[in-house]
Coordinates of C-alpha atoms in Angstrom, one line a residue:
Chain A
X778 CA -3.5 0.0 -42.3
X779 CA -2.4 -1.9 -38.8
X780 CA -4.5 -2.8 -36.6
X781 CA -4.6 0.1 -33.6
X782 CA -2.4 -0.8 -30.3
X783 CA -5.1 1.2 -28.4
X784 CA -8.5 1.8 -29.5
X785 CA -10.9 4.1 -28.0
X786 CA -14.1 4.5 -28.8
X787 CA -16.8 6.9 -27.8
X788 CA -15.8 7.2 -23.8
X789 CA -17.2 8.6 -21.2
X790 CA -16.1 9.2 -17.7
X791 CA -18.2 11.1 -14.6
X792 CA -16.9 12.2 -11.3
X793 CA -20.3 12.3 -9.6
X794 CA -21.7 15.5 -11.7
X795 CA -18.4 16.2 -13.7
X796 CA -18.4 14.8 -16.8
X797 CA -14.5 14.2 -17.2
X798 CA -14.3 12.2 -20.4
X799 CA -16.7 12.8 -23.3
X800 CA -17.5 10.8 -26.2
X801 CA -13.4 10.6 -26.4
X802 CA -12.6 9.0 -30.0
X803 CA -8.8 7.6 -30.2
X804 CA -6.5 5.5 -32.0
X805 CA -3.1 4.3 -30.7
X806 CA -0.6 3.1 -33.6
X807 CA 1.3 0.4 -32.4
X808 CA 5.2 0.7 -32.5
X809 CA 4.8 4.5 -32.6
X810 CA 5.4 7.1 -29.4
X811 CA 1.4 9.3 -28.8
X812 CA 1.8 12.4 -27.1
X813 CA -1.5 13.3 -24.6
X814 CA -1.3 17.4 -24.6
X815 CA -3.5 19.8 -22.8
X816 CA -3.7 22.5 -20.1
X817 CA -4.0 20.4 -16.6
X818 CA -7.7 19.0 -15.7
X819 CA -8.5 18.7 -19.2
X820 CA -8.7 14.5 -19.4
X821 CA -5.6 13.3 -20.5
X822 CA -4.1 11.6 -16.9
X823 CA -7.9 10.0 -16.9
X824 CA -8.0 8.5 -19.9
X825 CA -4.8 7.1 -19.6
X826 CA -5.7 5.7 -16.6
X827 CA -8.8 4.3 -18.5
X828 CA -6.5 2.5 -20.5
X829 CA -5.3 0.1 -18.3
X830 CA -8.3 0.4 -15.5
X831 CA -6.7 2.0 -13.0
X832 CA -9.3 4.5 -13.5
X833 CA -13.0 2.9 -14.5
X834 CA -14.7 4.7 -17.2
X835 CA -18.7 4.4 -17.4
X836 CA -19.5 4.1 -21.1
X837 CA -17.5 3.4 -24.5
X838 CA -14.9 1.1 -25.5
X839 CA -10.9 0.7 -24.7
X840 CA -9.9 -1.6 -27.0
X841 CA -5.5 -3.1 -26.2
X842 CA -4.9 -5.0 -29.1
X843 CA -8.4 -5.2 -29.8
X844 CA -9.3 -7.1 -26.7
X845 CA -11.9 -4.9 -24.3
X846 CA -10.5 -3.7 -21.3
X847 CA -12.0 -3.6 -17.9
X848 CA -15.2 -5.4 -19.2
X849 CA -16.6 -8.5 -20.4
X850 CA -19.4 -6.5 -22.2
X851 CA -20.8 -3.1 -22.0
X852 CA -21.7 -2.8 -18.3
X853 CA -19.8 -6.4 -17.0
X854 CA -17.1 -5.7 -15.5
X855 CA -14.4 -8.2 -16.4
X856 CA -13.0 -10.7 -13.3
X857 CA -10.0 -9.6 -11.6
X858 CA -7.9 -12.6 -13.0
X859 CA -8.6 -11.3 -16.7
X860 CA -8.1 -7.8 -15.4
X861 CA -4.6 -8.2 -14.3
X862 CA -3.5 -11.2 -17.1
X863 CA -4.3 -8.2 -19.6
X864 CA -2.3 -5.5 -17.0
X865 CA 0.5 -8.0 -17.5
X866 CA 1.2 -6.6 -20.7
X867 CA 0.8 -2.8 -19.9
X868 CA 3.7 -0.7 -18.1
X869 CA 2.6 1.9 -16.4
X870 CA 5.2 5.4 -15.1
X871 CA 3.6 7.4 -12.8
X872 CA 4.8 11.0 -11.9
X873 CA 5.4 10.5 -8.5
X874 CA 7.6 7.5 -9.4
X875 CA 5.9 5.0 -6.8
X876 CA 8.8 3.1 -6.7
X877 CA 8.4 0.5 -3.2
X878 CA 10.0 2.4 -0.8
X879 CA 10.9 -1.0 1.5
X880 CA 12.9 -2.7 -1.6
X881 CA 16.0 -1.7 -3.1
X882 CA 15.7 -0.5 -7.0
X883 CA 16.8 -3.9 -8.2
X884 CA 14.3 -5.3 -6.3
X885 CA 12.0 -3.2 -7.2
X886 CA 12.0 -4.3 -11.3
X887 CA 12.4 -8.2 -9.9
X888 CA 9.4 -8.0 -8.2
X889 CA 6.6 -8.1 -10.2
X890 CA 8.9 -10.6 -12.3
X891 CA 8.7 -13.2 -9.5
X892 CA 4.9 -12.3 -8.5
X893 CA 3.1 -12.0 -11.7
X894 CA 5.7 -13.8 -14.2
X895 CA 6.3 -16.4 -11.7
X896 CA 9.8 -16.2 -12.6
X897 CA 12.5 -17.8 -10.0
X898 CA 14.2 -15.6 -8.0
X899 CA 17.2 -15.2 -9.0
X900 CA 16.5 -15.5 -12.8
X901 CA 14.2 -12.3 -11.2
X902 CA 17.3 -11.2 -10.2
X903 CA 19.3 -11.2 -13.6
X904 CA 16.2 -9.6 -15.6
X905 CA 15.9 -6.8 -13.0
X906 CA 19.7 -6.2 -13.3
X907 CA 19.8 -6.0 -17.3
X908 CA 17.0 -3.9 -17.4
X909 CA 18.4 -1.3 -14.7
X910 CA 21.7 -1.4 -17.0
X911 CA 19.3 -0.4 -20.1
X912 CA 17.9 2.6 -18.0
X913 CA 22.1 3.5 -16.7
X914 CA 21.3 2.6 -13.5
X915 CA 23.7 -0.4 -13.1
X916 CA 25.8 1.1 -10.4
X917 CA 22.7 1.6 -8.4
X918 CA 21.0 -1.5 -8.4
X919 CA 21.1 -2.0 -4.5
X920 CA 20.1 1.4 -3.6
X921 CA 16.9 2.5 -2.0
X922 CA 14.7 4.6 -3.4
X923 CA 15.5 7.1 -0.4
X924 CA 19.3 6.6 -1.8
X925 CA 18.5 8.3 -5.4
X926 CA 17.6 11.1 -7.5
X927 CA 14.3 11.6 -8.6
X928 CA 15.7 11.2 -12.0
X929 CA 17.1 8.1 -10.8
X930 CA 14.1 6.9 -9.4
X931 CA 12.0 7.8 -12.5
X932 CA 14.5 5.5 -14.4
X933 CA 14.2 2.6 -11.5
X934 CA 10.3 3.2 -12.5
X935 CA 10.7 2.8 -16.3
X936 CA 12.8 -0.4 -15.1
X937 CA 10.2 -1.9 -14.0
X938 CA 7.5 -1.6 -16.3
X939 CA 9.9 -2.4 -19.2
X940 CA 11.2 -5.9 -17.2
X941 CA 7.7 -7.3 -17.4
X942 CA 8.1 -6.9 -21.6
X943 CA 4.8 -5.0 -22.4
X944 CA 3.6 -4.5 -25.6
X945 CA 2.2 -1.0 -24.2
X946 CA 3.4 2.0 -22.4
X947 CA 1.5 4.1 -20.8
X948 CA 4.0 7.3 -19.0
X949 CA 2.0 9.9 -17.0
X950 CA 3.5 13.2 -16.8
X951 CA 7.0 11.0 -15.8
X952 CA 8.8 14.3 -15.8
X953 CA 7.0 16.5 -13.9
X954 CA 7.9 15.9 -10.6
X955 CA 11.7 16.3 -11.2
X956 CA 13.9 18.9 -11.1
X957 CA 14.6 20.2 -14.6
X958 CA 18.2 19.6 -14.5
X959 CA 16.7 15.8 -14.1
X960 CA 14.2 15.7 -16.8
X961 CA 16.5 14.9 -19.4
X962 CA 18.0 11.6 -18.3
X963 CA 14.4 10.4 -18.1
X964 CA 13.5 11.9 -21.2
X965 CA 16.5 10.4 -23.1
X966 CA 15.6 6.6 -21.5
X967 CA 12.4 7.2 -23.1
X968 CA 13.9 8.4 -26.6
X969 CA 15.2 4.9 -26.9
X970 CA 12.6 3.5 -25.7
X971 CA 10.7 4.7 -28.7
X972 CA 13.5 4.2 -30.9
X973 CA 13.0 0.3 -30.2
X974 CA 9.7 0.3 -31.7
X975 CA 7.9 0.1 -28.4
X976 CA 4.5 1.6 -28.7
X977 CA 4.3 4.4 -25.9
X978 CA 1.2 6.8 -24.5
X979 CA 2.7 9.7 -22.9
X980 CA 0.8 12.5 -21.0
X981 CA 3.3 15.1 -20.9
X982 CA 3.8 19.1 -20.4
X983 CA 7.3 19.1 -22.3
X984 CA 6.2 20.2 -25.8
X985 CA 10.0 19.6 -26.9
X986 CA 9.9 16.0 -26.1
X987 CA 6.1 15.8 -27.9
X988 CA 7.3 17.7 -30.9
X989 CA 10.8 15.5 -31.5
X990 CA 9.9 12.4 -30.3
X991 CA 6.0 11.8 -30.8
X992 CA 4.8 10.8 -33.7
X993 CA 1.1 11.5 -33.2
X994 CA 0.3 14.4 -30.7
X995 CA -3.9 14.7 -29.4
X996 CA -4.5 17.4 -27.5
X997 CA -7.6 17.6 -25.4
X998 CA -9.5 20.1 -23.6
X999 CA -12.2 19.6 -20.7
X1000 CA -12.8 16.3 -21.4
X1001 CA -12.7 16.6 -24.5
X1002 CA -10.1 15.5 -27.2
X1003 CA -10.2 18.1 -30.0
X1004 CA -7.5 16.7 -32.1
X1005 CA -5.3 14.3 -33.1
X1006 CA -2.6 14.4 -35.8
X1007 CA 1.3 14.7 -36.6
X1008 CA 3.3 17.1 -34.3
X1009 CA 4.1 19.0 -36.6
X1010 CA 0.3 20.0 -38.1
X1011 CA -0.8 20.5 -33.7
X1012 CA 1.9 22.1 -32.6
X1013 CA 3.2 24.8 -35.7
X1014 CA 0.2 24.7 -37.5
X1015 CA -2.5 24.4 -35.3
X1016 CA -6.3 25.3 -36.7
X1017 CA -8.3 24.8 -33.5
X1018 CA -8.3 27.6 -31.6
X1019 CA -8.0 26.3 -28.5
X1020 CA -5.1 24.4 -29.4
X1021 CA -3.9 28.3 -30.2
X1022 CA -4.4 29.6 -27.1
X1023 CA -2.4 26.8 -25.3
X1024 CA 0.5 26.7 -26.8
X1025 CA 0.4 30.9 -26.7
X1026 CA 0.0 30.5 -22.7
X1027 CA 2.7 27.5 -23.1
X1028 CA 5.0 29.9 -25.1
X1029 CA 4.6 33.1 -23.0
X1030 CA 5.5 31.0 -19.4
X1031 CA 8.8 29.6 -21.6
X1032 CA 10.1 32.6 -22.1
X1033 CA 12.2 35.1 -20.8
Chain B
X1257 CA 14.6 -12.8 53.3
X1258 CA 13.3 -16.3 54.0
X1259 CA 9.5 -15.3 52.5
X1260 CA 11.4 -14.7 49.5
X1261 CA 13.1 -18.2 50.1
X1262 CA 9.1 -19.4 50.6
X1263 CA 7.4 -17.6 47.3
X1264 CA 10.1 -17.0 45.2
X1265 CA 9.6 -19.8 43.1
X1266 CA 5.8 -19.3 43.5
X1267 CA 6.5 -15.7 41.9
X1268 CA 8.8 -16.9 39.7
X1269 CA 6.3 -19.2 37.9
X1270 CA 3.7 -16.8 37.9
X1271 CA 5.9 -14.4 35.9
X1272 CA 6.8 -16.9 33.9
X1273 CA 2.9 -17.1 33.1
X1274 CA 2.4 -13.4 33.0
X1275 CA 4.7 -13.6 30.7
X1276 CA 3.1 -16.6 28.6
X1277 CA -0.1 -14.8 28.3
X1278 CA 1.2 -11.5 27.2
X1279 CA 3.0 -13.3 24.3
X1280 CA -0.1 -15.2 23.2
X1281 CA -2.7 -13.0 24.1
X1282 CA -0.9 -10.2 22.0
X1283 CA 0.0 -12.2 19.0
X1284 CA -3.6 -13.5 18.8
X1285 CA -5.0 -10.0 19.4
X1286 CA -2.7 -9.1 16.9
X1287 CA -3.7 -11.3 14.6
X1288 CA -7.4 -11.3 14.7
X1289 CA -6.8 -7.1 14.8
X1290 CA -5.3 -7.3 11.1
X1291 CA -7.8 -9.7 9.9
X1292 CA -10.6 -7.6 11.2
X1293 CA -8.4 -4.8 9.7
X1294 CA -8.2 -6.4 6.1
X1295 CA -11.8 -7.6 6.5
X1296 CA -13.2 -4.4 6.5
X1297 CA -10.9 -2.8 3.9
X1298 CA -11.7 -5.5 1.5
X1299 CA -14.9 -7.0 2.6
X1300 CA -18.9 -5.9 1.9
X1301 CA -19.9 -2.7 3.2
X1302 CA -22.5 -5.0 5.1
X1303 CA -19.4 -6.6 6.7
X1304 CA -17.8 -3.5 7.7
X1305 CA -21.1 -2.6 9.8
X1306 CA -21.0 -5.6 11.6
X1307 CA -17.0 -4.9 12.3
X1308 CA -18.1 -1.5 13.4
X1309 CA -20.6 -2.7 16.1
X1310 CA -17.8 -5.1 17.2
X1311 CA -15.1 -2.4 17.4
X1312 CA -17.6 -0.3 19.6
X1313 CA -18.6 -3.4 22.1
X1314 CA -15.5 -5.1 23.2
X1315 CA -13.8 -1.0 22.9
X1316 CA -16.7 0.3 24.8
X1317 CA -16.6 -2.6 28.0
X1318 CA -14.0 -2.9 30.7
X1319 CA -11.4 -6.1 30.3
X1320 CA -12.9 -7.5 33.7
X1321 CA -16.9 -7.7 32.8
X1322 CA -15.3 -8.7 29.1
X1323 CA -13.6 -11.9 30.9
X1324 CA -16.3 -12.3 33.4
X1325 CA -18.8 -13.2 30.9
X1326 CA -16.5 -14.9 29.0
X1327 CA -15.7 -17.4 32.5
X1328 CA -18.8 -17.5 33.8
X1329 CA -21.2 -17.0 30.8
X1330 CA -19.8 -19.2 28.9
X1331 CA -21.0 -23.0 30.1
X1332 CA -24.4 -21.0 29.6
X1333 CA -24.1 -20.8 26.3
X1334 CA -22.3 -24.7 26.2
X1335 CA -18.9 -22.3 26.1
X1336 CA -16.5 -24.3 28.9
X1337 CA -13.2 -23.7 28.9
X1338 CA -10.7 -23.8 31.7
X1339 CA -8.9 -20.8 33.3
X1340 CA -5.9 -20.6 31.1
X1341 CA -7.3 -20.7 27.7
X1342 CA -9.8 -18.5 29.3
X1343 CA -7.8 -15.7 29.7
X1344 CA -5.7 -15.8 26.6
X1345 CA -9.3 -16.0 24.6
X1346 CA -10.3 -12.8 26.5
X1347 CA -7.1 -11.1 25.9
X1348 CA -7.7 -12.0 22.4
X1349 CA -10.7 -10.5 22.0
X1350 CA -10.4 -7.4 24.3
X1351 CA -7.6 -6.3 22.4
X1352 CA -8.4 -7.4 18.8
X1353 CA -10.5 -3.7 18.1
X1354 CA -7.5 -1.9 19.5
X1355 CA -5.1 -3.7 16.6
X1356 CA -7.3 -3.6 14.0
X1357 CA -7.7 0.3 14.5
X1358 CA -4.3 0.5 14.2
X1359 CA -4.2 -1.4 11.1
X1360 CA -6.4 1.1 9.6
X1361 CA -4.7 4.0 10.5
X1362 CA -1.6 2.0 9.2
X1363 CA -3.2 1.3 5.5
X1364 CA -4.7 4.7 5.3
X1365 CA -1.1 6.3 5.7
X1366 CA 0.3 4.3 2.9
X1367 CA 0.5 6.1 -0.5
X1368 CA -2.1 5.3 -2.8
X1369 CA 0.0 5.2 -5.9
X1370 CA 2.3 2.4 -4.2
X1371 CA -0.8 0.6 -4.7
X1372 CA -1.3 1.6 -8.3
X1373 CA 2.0 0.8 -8.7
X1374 CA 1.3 -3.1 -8.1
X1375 CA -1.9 -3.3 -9.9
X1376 CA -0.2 -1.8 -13.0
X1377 CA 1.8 -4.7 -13.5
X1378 CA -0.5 -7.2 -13.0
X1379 CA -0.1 -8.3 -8.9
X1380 CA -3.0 -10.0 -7.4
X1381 CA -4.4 -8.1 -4.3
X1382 CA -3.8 -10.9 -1.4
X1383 CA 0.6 -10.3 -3.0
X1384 CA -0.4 -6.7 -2.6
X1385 CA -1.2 -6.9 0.9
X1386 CA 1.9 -9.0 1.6
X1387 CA 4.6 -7.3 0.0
X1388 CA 3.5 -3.5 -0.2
X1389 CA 0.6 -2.7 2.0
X1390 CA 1.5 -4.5 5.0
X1391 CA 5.4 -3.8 5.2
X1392 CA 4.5 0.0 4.1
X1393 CA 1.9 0.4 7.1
X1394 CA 4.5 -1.0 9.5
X1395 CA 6.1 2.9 9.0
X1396 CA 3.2 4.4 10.7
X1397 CA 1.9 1.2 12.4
X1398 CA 4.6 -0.4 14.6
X1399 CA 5.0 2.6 17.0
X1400 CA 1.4 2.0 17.7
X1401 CA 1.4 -1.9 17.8
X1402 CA 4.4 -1.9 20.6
X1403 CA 2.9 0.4 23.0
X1404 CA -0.3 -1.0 22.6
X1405 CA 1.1 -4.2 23.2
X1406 CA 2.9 -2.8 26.5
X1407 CA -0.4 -1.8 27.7
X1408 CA -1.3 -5.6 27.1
X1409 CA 1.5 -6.6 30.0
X1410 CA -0.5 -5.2 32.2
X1411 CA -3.9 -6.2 31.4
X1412 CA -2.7 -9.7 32.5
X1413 CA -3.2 -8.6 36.2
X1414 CA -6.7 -8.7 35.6
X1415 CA -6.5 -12.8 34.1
X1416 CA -5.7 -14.0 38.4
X1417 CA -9.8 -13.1 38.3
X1418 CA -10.5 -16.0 36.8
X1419 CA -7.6 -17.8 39.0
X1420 CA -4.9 -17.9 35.7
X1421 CA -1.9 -18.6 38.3
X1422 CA 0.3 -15.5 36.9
X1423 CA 2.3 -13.0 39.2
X1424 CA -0.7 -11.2 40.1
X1425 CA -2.4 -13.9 41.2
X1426 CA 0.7 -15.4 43.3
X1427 CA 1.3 -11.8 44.7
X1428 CA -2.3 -11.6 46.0
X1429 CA -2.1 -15.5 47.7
X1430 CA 1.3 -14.4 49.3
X1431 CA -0.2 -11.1 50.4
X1432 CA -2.9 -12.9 52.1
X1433 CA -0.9 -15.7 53.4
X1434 CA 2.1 -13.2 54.6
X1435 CA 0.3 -9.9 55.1
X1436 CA 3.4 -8.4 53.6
X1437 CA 1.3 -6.3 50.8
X1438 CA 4.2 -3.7 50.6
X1439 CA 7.0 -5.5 49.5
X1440 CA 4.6 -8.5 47.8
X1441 CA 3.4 -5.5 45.1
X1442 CA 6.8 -4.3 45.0
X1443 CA 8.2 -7.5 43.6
X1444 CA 5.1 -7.5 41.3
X1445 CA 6.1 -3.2 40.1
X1446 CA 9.2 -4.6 39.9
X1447 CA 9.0 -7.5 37.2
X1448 CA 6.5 -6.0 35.0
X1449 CA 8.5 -2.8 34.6
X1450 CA 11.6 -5.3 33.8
X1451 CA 9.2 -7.0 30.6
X1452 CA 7.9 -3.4 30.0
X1453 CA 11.7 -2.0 29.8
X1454 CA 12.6 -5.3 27.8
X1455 CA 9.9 -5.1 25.0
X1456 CA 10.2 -1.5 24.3
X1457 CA 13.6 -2.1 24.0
X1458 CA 13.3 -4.9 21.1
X1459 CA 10.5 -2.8 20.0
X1460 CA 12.6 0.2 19.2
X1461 CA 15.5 -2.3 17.4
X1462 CA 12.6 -4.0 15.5
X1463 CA 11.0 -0.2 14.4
X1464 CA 14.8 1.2 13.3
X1465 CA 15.0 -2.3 11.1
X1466 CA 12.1 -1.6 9.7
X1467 CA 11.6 1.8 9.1
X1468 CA 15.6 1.7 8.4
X1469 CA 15.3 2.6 4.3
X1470 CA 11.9 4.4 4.2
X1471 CA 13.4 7.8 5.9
X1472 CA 13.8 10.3 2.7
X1473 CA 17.6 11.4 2.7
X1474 CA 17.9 14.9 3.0

């Protein structure tokens, strides 16, 4: 078997008293799309954050391509220069886009190109512009974020992360913020996306996109992750009961 | 017409002074303000005590006892400097607590996940502050930093003190000279509402650039 893109091992994480993350036990296969599923507050934005530090967690392992992240050894954390040299290689989409308000969207993807890459400006420039033409933004390139759709913007986003050429994607809810005539522009980026080979963490509430596009879907529960397997066996076939009561609440709200 | 003919000139160079020390004072002020700002953002919790007790003092005392023991303190402690650089020191200083409060407020408005946003992919903290902190706080910020810096004009009346030979000082020496206090303080209402009228004008053209692309279209 591969080697995992993202290993996790035994990870904990406490809000002061809440125990948010616990004992969490997960393998990422690279080149393959993971869906994170669950009813909100159970984990799954936190220990995606873990993955690439944004969010600290207190004990275990996060392993990106078998390199510890966030630490130099249990309990040391790791220098900032090593932190971000290892960020470098992560994309990150948030659901609230955080696209730089002050830059237009081509500048937007050119800027971590010139600041972290190093990359001249105007080769900056080019990269940005290919990689909003990938996302079917090329007619937009010198907007503002004020200037587009949320959809838009969510492309813009996964622009950005994919310019810097990580070997990791890590989406956060990316459609929940957006209208639901939006969601499907974003979703269908992110279907090719996955259809490259690019190995892809997605938190994510649309069940559609987790039982067509994922190829591993872990659901968890209060901090907890219960299980982890095809689509197919978590969402049709589920044995947990848990995972049976979820999608019965998720089913019932869908339909009319 | 012909005491105009005698201090105009007079009045003319100590505007041109008032002027001078606004400019300086205020960048300065400015400057140490967001240093004081970032220090206590970034820096030790220790630090930010230390900031605190700072922001409290120099807040808490009047500009003239600020400049006072600056003037006539300072030899005591080996601290000699000559009226001029003096005054802009002081105005430094005195309004240093008032930008870096306004910094704050300024970095505390900007949206967290902008932040996230450039750690994700790997930007070092001091680019951070350049490129997305700062420019993002200006939103908030600027409205602040340009009327604080018009109450600044005005704090330079208090620099002819320490004999700094700006319009409030000339006013007062052709006042006594003249006894013509009426019209002497008119010509002195009269200039600093023209650099009040002028920088709140470039203020409001800077602001609009600024804040041009961050209003949400709706």
């Amino acid at each position: 078997m591969q080697a995992s893109a993202v290993e996790i091992q035994k990870v904990n994480k406490y809000y002061g008293p809440f125990h948010a993350l616990k004992d969490v036990d997960l393998s990422i296969p690279p080149g393959r799309v993971t869906c994170l599923i669950g009813p909100s507050g159970s984990g799954k934005s936190t220990l995606l954050r873990c993955m690439n530090f944004l969010e600290e967690y207190d004990s275990g392992e996060i392993r990106i391509d078998g390199k510890l992240i966030g630490y130099d050894a249990p309990g040391r954390r790791m220098a900032g220069r090593a932190l971000r040299e290892m960020r470098r290689s992560i994309g990150m989409v948030f659901q609230q886009f955080n696209l730089w308000p002050h830059m237009t969207a081509r500048e937007n993807v050119a800027e971590g190109l010139i600041r972290v890459r190093g990359l001249p400006k105007a080769d900056a420039s080019a990269r940005a512009a290919e990689a909003l033409a990938k996302v079917g933004l090329a007619d937009k390139m010198e907007n503002h974020p004020a200037r587009l759709s949320g959809g838009q913007q969510q492309r813009v986003a996964i622009a950005r992360a994919i310019a810097m050429e990580p070997r990791l994607m890590l989406f956060d809810e990316p459609t929940s913020a957006l209208d639901p005539e939006l969601v499907g522009e974003v979703l269908s980026v992110m279907k090719t996306l996955a259809s490259e080979g690019m190995t892809m963490v997605v938190v994510t509430h649309e069940m559609g996109f987790a039982a067509h596009v994922a190829d591993r879907v872990a659901f968890m529960e209060r901090g907890e992750l219960v299980a982890a397997d095809t689509p197919d066996r978590i969402l049709h076939q589920p044995q947990d009961p848990r995972i049976q009561s979820f999608l019965r609440t998720y089913h019932e709200r869908n339909s009319f | 017409m012909d005491i105009l003919h005698q201090y105009g000139p007079a009045l003319l160079r100590g505007f041109g002074y008032t002027v001078l020390c606004w400019a300086l004072g205020t960048v300065f002020a400015m400057a140490l303000g967001l240093l004081i700002a970032l220090l206590r953002h970034y820096g030790p919790r220790w630090l930010g005590w230390i900031i605190q007790v700072y922001i409290e003092v120099i807040r808490g005392t009047p500009f003239l006892v600020q400049l006072f023991v600056l003037y006539y303190g300072g030899p005591l402690i080996g601290l000699r400097l000559d009226a001029l650089p003096a005054g802009l020191l002081g105005l430094t200083i005195y309004g240093s607590p008032y930008f870096a409060e306004i910094f704050r407020a300024g970095f505390r408005a900007v949206p967290l996940g902008q932040l996230e946003a450039a750690r994700a992919i790997g930007m070092a903290e001091p680019a951070i502050v350049r490129r997305i902190l700062l420019p993002l706080s200006m939103v908030s910020a600027l409205p602040a930093l340009i009327n604080f810096s018009i109450i600044l004009t005005k704090e330079t009346v208090i620099l002819s003190i320490i004999t700094v030979p700006e319009l409030m000082y000339e006013v007062s020496r052709m006042s006594a000279e003249t006894f013509r206090f009426v019209e002497a303080n008119l010509v002195l209402a009269l200039f600093f509402w023209g650099l009040v009228e002028a920088i709140s004008r470039l203020g409001r053209r800077f602001e609009s650039r600024v804040t041009k692309h961050l209003i949400e279209r709706t």
